[in-house]
GROMACS .gro file of C-alpha atoms in nm:
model
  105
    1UNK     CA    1   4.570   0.829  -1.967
    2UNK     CA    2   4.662   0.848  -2.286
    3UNK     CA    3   4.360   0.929  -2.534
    4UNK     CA    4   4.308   0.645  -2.832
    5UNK     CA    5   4.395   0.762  -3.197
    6UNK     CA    6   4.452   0.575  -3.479
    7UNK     CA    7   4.776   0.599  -3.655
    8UNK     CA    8   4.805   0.547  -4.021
    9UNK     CA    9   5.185   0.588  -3.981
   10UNK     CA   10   5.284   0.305  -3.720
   11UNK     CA   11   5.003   0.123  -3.883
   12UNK     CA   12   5.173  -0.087  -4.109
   13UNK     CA   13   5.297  -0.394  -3.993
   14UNK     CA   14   5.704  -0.336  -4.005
   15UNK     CA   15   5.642  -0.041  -3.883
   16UNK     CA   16   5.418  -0.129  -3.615
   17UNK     CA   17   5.623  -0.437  -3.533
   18UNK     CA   18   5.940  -0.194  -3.533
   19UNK     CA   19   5.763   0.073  -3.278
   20UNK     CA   20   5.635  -0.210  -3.060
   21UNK     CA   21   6.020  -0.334  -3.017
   22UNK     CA   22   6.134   0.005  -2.941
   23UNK     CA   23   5.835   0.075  -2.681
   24UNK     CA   24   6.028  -0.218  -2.480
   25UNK     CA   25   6.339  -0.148  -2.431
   26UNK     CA   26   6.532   0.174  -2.401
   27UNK     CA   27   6.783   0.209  -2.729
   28UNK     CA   28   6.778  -0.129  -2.919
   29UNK     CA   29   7.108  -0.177  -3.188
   30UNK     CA   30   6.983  -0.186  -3.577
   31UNK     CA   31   7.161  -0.554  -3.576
   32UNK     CA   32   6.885  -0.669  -3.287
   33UNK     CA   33   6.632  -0.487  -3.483
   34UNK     CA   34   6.725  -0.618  -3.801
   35UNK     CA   35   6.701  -0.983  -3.699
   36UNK     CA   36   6.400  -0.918  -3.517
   37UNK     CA   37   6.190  -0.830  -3.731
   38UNK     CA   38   6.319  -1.034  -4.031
   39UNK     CA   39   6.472  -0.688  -4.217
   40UNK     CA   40   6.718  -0.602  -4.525
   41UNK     CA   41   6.976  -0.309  -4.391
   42UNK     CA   42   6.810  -0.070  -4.604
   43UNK     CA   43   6.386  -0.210  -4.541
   44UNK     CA   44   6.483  -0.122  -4.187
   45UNK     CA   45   6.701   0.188  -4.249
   46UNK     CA   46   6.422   0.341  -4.470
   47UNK     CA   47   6.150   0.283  -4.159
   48UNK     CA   48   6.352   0.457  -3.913
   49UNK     CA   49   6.401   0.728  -4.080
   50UNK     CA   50   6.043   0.751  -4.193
   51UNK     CA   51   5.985   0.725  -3.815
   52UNK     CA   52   6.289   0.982  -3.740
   53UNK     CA   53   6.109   1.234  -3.985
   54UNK     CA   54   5.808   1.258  -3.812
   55UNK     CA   55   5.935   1.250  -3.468
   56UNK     CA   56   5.882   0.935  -3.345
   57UNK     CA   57   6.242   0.773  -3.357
   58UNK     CA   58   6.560   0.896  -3.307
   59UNK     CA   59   6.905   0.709  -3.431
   60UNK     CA   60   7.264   0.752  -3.294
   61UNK     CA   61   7.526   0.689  -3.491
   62UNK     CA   62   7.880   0.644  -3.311
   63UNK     CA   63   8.175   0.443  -3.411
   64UNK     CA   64   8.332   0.156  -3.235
   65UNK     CA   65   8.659   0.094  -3.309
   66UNK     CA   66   8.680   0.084  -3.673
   67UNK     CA   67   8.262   0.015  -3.695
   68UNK     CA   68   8.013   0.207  -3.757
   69UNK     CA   69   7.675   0.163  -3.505
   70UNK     CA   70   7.412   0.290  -3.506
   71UNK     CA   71   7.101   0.251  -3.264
   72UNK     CA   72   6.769   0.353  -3.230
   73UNK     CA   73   6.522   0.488  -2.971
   74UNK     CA   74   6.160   0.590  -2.930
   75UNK     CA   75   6.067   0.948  -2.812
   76UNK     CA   76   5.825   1.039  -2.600
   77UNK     CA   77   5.642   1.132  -2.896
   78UNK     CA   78   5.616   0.814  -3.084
   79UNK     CA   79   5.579   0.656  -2.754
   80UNK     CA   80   5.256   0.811  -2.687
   81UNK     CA   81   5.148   0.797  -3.081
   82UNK     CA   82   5.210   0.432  -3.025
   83UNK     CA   83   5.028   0.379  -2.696
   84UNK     CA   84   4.741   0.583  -2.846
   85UNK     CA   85   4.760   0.370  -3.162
   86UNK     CA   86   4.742   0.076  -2.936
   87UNK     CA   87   4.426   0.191  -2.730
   88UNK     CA   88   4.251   0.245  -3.095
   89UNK     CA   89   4.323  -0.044  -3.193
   90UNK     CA   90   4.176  -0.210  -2.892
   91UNK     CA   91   3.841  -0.012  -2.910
   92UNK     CA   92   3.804  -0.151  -3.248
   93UNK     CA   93   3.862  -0.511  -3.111
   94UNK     CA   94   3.602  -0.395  -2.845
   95UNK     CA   95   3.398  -0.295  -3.048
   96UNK     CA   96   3.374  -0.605  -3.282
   97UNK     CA   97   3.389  -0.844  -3.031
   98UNK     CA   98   3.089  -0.701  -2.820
   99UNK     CA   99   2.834  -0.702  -3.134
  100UNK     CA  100   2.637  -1.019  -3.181
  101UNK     CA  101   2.590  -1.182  -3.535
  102UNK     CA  102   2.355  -1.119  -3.697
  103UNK     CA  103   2.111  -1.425  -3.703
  104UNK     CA  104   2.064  -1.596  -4.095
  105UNK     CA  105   1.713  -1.476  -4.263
   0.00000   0.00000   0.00000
């Protein structure tokens, strides 16, 4: 199980929406993840490697024919920071949800 923990890195919402599509599939190409999520080449290429740098991503870059790819996966690492992100997250919807208003003085 993995133990909640709030992360102020995945946080943020591209990154957060960038992690989430990465959680689902094994390697995802940056054109998919560009369109996804609504990116400029370099909005996305500056959160993966602000992802890369702390260990949560890592990119492959290969040629194919005369083009340049490159795709991204999520480690094990960022997979768990994101799962635990995920369970914090929830708590704190938990949490909210299970508290009754207050009543009007």
């Amino acid at each position: 199980m993995t133990q909640a923990r709030f992360d102020e890195l995945i946080h943020p919402s591209t990154r957060l929406s960038l992690v989430a599509t990465l959680a689902a599939a094994d390697w995802a190409e940056f054109a998919f993840l560009k369109d996804r999520l609504g990116l400029s080449d370099s909005a996305l290429s500056k959160q993966l490697a602000t992802l890369e740098t702390a260990g949560y991503v890592t990119t492959e870059r290969r040629l194919e024919g005369s083009r340049r790819k490159v795709r991204a996966h999520l480690t094990e690492r960022g997979r768990q920071a994101f799962t635990g992100h995920v369970a914090a997250l929830q708590e704190i919807v938990a949490a909210a949800t299970s508290v009754s208003p207050a009543a009007p003085s």
